Coordinates of C-alpha atoms and ligand atoms in Angstrom, one line a residue:
X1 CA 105.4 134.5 71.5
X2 CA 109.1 134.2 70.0
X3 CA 109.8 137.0 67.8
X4 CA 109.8 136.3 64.0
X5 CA 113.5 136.5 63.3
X6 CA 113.8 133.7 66.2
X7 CA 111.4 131.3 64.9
X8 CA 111.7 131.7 61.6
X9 CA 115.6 130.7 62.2
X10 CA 114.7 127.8 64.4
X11 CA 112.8 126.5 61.2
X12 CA 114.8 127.1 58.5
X13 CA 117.1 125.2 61.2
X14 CA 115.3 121.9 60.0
X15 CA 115.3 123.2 56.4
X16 CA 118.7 122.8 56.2
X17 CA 119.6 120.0 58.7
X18 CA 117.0 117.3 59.3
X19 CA 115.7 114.9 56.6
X20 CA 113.2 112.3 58.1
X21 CA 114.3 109.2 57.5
X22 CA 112.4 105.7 56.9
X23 CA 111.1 103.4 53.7
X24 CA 108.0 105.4 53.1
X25 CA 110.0 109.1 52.1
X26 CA 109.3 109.8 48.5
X27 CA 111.8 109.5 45.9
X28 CA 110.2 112.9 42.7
X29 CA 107.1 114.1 44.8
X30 CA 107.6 117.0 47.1
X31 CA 107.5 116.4 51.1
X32 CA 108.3 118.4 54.1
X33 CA 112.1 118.0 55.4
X34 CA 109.6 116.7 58.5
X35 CA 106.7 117.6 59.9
X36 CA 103.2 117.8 58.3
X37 CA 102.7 119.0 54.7
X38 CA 99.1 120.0 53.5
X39 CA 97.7 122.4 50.7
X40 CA 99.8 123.7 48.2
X41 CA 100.1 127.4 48.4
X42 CA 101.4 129.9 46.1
X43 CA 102.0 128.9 42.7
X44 CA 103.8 130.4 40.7
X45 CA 106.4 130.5 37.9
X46 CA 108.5 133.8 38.5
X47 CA 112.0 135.0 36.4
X48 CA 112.2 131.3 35.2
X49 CA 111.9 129.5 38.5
X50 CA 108.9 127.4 39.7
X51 CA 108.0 128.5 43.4
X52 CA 105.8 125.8 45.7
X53 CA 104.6 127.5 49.1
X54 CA 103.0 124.9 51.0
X55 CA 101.1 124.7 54.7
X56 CA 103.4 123.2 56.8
X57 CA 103.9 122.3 60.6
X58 CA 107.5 122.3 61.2
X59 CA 107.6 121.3 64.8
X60 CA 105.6 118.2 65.1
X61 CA 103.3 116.0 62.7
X62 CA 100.1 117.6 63.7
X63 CA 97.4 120.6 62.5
X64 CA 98.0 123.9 63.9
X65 CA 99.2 127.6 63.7
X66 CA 100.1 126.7 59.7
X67 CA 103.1 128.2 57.9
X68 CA 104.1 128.6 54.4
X69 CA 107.0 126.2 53.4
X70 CA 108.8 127.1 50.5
X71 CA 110.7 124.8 47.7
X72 CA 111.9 126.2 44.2
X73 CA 112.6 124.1 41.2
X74 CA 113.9 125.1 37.7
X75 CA 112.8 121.6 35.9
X76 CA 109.8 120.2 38.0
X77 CA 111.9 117.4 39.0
X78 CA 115.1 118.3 41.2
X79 CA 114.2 120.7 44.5
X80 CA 115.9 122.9 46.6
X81 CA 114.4 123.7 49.7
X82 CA 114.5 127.7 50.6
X83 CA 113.8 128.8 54.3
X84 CA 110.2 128.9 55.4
X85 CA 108.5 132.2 53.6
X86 CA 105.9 133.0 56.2
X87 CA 105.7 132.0 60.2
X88 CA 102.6 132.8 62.2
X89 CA 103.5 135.0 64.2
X90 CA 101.7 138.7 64.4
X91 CA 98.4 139.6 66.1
X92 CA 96.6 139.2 62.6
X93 CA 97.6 135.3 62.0
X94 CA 99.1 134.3 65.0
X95 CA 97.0 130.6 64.7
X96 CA 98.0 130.3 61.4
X97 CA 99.6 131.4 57.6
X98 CA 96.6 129.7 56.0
X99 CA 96.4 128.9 52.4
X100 CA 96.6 131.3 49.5
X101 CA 97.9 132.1 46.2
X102 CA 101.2 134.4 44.9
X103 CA 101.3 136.9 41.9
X104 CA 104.2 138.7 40.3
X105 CA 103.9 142.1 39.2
X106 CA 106.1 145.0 38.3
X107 CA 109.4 143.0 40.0
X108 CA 107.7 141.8 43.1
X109 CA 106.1 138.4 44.1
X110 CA 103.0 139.2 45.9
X111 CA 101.1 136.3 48.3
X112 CA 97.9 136.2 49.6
X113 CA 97.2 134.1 52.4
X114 CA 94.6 133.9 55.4
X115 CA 95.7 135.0 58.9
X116 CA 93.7 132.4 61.0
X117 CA 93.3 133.7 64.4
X118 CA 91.7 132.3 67.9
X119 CA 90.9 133.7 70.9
X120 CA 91.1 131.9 74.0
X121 CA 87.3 130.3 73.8
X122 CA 88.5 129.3 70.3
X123 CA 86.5 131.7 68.6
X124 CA 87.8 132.4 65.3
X125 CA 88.3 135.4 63.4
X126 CA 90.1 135.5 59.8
X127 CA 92.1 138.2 57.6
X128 CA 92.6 137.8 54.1
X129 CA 96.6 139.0 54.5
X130 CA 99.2 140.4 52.1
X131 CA 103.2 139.9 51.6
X132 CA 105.6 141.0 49.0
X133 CA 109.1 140.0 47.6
X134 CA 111.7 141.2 45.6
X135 CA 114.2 138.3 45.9
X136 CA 111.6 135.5 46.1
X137 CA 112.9 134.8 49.5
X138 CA 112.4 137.0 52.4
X139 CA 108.9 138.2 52.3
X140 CA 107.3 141.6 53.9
X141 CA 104.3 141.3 55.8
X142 CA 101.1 144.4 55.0
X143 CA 99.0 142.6 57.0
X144 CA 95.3 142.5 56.0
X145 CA 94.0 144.1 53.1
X146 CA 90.0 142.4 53.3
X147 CA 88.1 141.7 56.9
X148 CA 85.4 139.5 57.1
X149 CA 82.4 139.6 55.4
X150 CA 79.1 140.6 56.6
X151 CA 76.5 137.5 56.9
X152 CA 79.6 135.0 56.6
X153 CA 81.1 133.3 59.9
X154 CA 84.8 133.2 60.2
X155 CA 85.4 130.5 57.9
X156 CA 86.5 132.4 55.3
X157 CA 89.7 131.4 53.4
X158 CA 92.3 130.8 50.9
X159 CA 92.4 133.6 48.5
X160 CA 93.1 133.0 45.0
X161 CA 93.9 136.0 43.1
X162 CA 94.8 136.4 38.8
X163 CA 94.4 139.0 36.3
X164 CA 91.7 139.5 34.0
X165 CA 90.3 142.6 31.9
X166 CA 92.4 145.2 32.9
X167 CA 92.0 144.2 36.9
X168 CA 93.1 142.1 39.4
X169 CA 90.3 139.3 40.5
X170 CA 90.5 137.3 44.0
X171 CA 88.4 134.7 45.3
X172 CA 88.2 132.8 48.7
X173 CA 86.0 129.9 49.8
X174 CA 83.2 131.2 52.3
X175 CA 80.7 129.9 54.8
X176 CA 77.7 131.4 55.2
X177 CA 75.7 132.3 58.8
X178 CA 73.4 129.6 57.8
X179 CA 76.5 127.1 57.0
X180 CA 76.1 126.9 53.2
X181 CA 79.4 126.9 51.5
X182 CA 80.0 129.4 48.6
X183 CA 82.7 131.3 47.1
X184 CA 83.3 135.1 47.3
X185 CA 84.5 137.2 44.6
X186 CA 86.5 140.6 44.8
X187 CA 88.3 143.1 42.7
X188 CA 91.3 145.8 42.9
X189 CA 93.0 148.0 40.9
X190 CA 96.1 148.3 43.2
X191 CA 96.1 144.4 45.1
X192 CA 95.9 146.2 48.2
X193 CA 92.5 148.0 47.8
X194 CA 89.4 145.3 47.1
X195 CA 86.1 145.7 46.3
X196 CA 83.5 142.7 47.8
X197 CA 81.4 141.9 44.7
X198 CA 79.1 139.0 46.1
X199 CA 78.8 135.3 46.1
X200 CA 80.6 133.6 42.9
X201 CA 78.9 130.4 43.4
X202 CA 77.0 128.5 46.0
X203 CA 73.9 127.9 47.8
X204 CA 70.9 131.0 46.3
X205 CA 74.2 132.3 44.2
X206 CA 74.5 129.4 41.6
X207 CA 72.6 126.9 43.4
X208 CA 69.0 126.5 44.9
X209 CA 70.0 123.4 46.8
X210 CA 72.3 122.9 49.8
X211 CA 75.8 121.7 48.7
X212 CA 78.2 121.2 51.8
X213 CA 78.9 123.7 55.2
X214 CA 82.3 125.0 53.6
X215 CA 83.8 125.6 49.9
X216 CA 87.5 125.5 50.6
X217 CA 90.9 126.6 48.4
X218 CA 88.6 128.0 45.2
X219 CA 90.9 128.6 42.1
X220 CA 89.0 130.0 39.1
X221 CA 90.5 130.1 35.6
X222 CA 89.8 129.7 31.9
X223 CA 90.7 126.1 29.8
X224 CA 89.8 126.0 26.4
X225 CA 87.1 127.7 26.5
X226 CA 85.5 126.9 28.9
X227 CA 85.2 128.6 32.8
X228 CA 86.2 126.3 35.4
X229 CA 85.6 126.8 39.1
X230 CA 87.8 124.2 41.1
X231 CA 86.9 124.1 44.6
X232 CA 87.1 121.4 47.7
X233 CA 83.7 121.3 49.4
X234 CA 83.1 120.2 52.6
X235 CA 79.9 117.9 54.1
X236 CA 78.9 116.3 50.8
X237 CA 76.8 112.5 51.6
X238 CA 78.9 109.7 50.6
X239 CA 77.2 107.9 47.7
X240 CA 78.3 104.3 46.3
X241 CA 79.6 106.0 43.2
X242 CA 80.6 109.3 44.2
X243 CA 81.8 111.1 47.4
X244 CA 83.8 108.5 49.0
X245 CA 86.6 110.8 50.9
X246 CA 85.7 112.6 54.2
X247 CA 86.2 116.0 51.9
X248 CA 86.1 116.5 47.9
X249 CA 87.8 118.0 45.5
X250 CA 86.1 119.1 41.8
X251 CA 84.7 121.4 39.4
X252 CA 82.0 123.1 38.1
X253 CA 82.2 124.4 34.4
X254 CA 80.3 126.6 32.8
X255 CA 80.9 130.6 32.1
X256 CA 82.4 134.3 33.9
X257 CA 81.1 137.5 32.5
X258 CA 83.5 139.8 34.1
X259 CA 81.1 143.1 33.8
X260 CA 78.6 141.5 36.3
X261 CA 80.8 139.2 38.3
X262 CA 78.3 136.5 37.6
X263 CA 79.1 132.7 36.7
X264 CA 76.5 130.1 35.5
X265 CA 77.7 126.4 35.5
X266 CA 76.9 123.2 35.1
X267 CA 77.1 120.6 37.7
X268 CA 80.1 119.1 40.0
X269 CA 82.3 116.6 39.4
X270 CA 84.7 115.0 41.1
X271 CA 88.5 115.3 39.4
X272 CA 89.7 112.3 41.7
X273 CA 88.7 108.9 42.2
X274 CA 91.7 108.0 44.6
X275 CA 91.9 107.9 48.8
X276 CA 94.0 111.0 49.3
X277 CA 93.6 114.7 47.0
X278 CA 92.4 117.2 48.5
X279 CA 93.0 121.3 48.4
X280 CA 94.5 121.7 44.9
X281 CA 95.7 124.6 43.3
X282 CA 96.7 126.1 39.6
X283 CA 98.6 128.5 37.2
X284 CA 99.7 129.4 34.4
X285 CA 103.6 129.2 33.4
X286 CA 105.5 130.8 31.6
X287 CA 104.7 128.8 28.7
X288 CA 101.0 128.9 28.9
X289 CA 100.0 125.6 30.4
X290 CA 98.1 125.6 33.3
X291 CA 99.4 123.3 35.7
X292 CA 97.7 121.6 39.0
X293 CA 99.1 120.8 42.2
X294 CA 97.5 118.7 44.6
X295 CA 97.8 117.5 48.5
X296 CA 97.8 113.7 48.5
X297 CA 96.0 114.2 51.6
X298 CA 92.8 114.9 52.8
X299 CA 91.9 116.6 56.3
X300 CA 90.0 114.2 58.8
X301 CA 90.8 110.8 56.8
X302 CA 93.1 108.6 58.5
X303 CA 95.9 111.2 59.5
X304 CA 96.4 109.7 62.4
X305 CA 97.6 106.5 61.6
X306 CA 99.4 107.1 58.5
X307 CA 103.2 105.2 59.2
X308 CA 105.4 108.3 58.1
X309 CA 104.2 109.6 61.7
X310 CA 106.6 107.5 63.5
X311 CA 109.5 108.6 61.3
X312 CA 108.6 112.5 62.2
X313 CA 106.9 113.4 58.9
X314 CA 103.5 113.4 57.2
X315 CA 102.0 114.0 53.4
X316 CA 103.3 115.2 50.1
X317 CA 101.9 116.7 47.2
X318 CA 100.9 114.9 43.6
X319 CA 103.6 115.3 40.7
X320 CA 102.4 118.7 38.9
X321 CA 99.7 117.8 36.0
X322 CA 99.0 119.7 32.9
X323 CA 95.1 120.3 32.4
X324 CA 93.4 120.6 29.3
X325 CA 89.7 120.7 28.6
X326 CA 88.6 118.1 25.8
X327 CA 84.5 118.4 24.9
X328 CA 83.9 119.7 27.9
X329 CA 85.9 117.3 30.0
X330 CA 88.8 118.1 32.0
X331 CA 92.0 116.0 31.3
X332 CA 94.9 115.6 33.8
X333 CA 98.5 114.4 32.5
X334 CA 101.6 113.9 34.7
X335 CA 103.4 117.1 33.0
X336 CA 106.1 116.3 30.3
X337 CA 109.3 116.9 32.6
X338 CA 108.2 114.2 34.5
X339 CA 110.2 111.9 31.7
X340 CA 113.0 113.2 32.8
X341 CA 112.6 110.7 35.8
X342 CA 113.0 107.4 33.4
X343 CA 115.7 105.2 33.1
X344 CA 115.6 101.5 32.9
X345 CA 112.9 100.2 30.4
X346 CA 111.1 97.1 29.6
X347 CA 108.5 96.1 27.4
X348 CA 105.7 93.2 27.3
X349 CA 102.8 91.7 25.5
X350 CA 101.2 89.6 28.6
X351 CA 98.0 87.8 27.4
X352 CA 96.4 86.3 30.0
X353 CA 93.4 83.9 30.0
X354 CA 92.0 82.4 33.1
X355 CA 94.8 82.2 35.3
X356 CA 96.6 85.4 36.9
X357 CA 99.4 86.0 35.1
X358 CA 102.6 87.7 37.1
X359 CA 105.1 89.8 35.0
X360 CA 108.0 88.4 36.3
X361 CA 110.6 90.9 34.3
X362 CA 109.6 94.0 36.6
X363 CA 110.0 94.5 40.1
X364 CA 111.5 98.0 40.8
X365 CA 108.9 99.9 43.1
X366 CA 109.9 103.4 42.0
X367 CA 108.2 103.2 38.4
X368 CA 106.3 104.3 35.4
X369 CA 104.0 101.6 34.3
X370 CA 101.7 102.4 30.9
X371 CA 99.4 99.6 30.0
X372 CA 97.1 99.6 27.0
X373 CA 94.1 97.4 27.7
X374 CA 91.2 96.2 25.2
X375 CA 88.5 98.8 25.5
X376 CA 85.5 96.8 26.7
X377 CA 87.2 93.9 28.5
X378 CA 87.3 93.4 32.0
X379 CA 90.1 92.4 33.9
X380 CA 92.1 93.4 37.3
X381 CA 95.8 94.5 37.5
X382 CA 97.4 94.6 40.8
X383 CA 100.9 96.1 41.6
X384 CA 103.2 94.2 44.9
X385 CA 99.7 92.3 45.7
X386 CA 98.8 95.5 47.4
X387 CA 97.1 97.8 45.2
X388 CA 94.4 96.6 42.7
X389 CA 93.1 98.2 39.8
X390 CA 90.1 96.5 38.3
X391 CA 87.3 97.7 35.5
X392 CA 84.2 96.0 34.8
X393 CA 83.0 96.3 31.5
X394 CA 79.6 95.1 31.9
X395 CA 78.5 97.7 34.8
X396 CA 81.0 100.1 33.5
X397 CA 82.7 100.7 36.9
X398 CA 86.5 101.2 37.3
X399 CA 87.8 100.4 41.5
X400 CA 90.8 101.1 43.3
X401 CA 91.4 98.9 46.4
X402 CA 94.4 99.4 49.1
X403 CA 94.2 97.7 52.6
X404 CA 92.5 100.1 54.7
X405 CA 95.2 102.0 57.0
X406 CA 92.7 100.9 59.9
X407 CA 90.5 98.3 59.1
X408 CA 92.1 96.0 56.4
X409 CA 90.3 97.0 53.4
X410 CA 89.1 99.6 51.2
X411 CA 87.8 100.6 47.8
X412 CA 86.7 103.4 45.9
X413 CA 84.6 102.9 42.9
X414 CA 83.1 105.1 39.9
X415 CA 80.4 104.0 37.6
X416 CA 80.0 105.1 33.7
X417 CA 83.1 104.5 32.8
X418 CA 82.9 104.1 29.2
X419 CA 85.3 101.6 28.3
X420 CA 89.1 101.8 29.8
X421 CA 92.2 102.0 27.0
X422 CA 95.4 102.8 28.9
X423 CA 96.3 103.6 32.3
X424 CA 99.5 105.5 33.3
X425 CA 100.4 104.5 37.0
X426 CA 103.3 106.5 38.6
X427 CA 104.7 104.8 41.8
X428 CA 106.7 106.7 43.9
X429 CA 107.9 104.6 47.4
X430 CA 104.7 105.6 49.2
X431 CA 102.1 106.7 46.5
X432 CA 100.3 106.0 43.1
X433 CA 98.8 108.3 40.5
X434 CA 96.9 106.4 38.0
X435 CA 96.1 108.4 34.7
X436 CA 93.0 106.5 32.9
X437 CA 92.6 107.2 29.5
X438 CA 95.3 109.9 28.7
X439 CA 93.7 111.8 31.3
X440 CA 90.1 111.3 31.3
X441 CA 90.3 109.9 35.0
X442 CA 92.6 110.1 37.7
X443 CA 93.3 108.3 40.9
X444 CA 95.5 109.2 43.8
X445 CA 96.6 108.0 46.6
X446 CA 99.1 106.9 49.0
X447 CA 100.3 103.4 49.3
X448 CA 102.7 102.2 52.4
X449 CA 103.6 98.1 51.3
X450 CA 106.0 95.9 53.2
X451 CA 108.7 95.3 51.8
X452 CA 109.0 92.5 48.2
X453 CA 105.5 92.0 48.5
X454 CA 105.8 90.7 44.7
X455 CA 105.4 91.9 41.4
X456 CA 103.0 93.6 38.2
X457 CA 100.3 91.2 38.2
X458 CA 97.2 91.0 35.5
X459 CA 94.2 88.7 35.8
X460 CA 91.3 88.9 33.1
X461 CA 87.5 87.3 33.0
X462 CA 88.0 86.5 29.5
X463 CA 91.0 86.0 27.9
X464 CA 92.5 89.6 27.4
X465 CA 96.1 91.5 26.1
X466 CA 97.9 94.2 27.9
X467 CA 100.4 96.1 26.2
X468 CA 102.6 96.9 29.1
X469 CA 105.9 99.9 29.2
X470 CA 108.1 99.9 32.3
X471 CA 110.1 102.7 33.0
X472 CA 112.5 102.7 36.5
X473 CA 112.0 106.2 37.6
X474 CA 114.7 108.1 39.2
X475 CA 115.0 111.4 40.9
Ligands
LIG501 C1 92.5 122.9 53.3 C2 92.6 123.9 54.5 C3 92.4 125.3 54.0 C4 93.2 126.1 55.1 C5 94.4 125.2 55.3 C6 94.9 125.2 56.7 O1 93.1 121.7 53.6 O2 91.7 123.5 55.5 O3 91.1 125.7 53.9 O4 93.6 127.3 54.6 O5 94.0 123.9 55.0 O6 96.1 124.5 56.8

């Protein structure tokens, strides 16, 4: 194995040289300089600057021995990318800088991440690891500071760690011997010294029933008053309604009482109707939102034959979204910076009645598009006649539909949707995150269209008015 000054140069190498080229690379969302990009890792807001770790494979567009990617931005909008901030290469992670969280105390930035290791049958064992910063930069491994739990297999990953009543708190997702996902909680005074307290949540935890072989990437924080656990199980049934991804992503809500380490909760809901989000993670900033990063990925769906592949690069992550909890539902919105992207502007009143009506004044790709729509009308809207949006007042469902990357056609539909008033759609060269409802709802996913294939188009059942802005974003 090359030494960790060598490899760690020979990366930063493509940090600073190569940029993957072709009509699919992103214009504001953040992608790997080339490579594959999943979870990301690490959030944090330290001395004024926003830091983004993020699981990466430099060398090729393939899983593997993960590292940490790094990218700093003072605005949310304009990135610099900073030499890779951890490479797999000690006894303790050597197949991989899994994912994790960073903290910044008394002048240092502390991240926790799992060291994934094989042996040569494949079996795995996993370290929950520590490294620490005083530049935000170079970072200095301590190696483990938790080994793996008793009556747990070696799936056990992606620490989380906050403060909270006087202590430091950690979680990681967990499987159990008898492959039932749940998530473990821990405590320290120090960050190096922890204390296992038990299952947070999970099968005979929280839950009597079976729900999924793996909780992945917990996070676990308080929104206005209420206690959210965010967390991507794995092995949930796909239903017509719910589930459609190979992996999800959602919450449970409900309450912590730190003195017994116990959570009760209500049940989980999906925070993403779209065909790639997976593995997100949040914080708090310095101005006390808390913000949410996702992967617009997911693992097993289609990797394979996504297009950036044959330009050397794969995945990004979602713009950063500001959550808030309103009666008891969690809202997502594209966070305020984001306007900082807009330029060119147009507005319309399209009323359409039986025939598809095409907006002939817009036609930039890279756009903000906010329609207001009659509550319980139904109607379609589809962007380059490639992506369709479509709500059905009668059943109350609201469907996304993209051609299928392999078969030529795909949808994923929710029911009980109570009406639909506005939709925010950001369109970056390869993606789309729609915003229903100021928040209420939100769809992502990633979008590869030949080139001119048309225009904002509306179509209605009944005749219908959409109250349409255009922005032109730029980066
Ligand atoms: C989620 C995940 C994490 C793991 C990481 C490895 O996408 O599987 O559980 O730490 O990716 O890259």
């Amino acid at each position: 194995m090359k030494e960790e000054h060598a490899l760690r140069k020979e990366a930063d190498q493509i940090v600073q040289t190569v940029e993957a080229a072709g009509p699919f690379r992103q214009q504001f969302h953040l992608m790997p300089p080339a490579g594959l990009m999943n979870d990301p890792n690490g959030l944090v807001q330290w001395q004024g600057v926003n830091h983004v770790f993020y699981q990466w494979m430099p060398f090729h567009t393939g899983h593997g021995s993960k590292w940490w990617g790094h990218a700093v931005s003072r605005d949310w909008v304009h990135w610099e990318l900073l030499p890779p901030a951890l490479a797999p290469v000690y006894d303790f992670e050597k197949n991989g800088c899994y994912s994790g969280s960073a903290v910044a105390h008394e002048g240092f930035l502390y991240l926790f991440y799992t060291g994934n290791v094989k042996d040569e049958h494949g079996n795995r064992t996993s370290y929950q690891c520590l490294a620490v910063s005083s530049d935000g930069v170079e970072f200095e491994k301590h190696g483990p500071v938790i080994y793996q739990p008793e009556g747990y297999t070696a799936h056990v990953r992606d620490p989380k760690v906050w403060f909270e009543a006087g202590v430091w708190w950690l979680v990681i997702g967990a499987q159990r011997l008898d492959l039932e996902g749940q998530v473990l909680l821990y405590r320290s005074r120090d960050l190096r010294e922890w204390e296992f307290l038990g299952p947070l949540a999970g099968k005979d935890a929280t839950l009597s029933a079976s729900f999924g072989y793996m909780w992945e990437c917990p996070d676990f924080f308080e929104l206005g008053g209420s206690r959210v656990l965010l967390v991507s199980p794995q092995g949930l049934e796909a239903e017509a309604y719910r589930y459609q991804n190979q992996y999800q992503t959602g919450i449970f809500t409900g309450e912590f009482a730190p003195e017994t380490g116990t959570f009760s909760h209500g049940e989980f809901r999906e925070i993403d109707l779209g065909f790639e989000f997976y593995a997100p993670q949040s914080f708090l900033d310095e101005q006390g939102r808390r913000l949410l990063i996702g992967w617009m990925g997911v693992p097993d769906q289609q990797e394979q034959v996504h297009p950036t592949i044959a330009d050397g690069w794969v995945h990004c992550l979602t713009v950063p979204r500001e959550l808030t909890m309103q009666n008891g539902h969690l809202y997502q919105q594209p966070i305020e910076e984001c306007r900082q992207l807009r330029g060119r502007n147009a507005s319309a009143v399209v009323a359409v009645n039986d025939e598809a009506l095409v907006w002939q004044s817009w036609d930039a790709p890279v756009a903000e598009i906010y329609l207001e729509v009659e509550k319980d009308k139904s109607w379609t809207v589809s962007w380059r006649r490639y992506f369709h949006i479509s709500y059905d007042a009668d059943d109350q469902t609201l469907t996304f539909e993209r051609p299928d990357l392999v078969t030529g056609g795909s949808v994923r539909r929710t029911s009980r949707v109570n009406g639909v008033r506005s939709l925010r759609c950001l369109f970056d060269c390869s993606s789309v995150e729609v915003f229903v409802n100021d928040g209420e709802y939100v769809s992502t996913s990633r979008l590869f269209p030949e080139q001119e294939e048309g225009e904002l188009q509306f179509s209605a059942e009944q005749p219908a008015v959409f109250h349409v802005d255009a922005w032109e974003l730029y980066s």
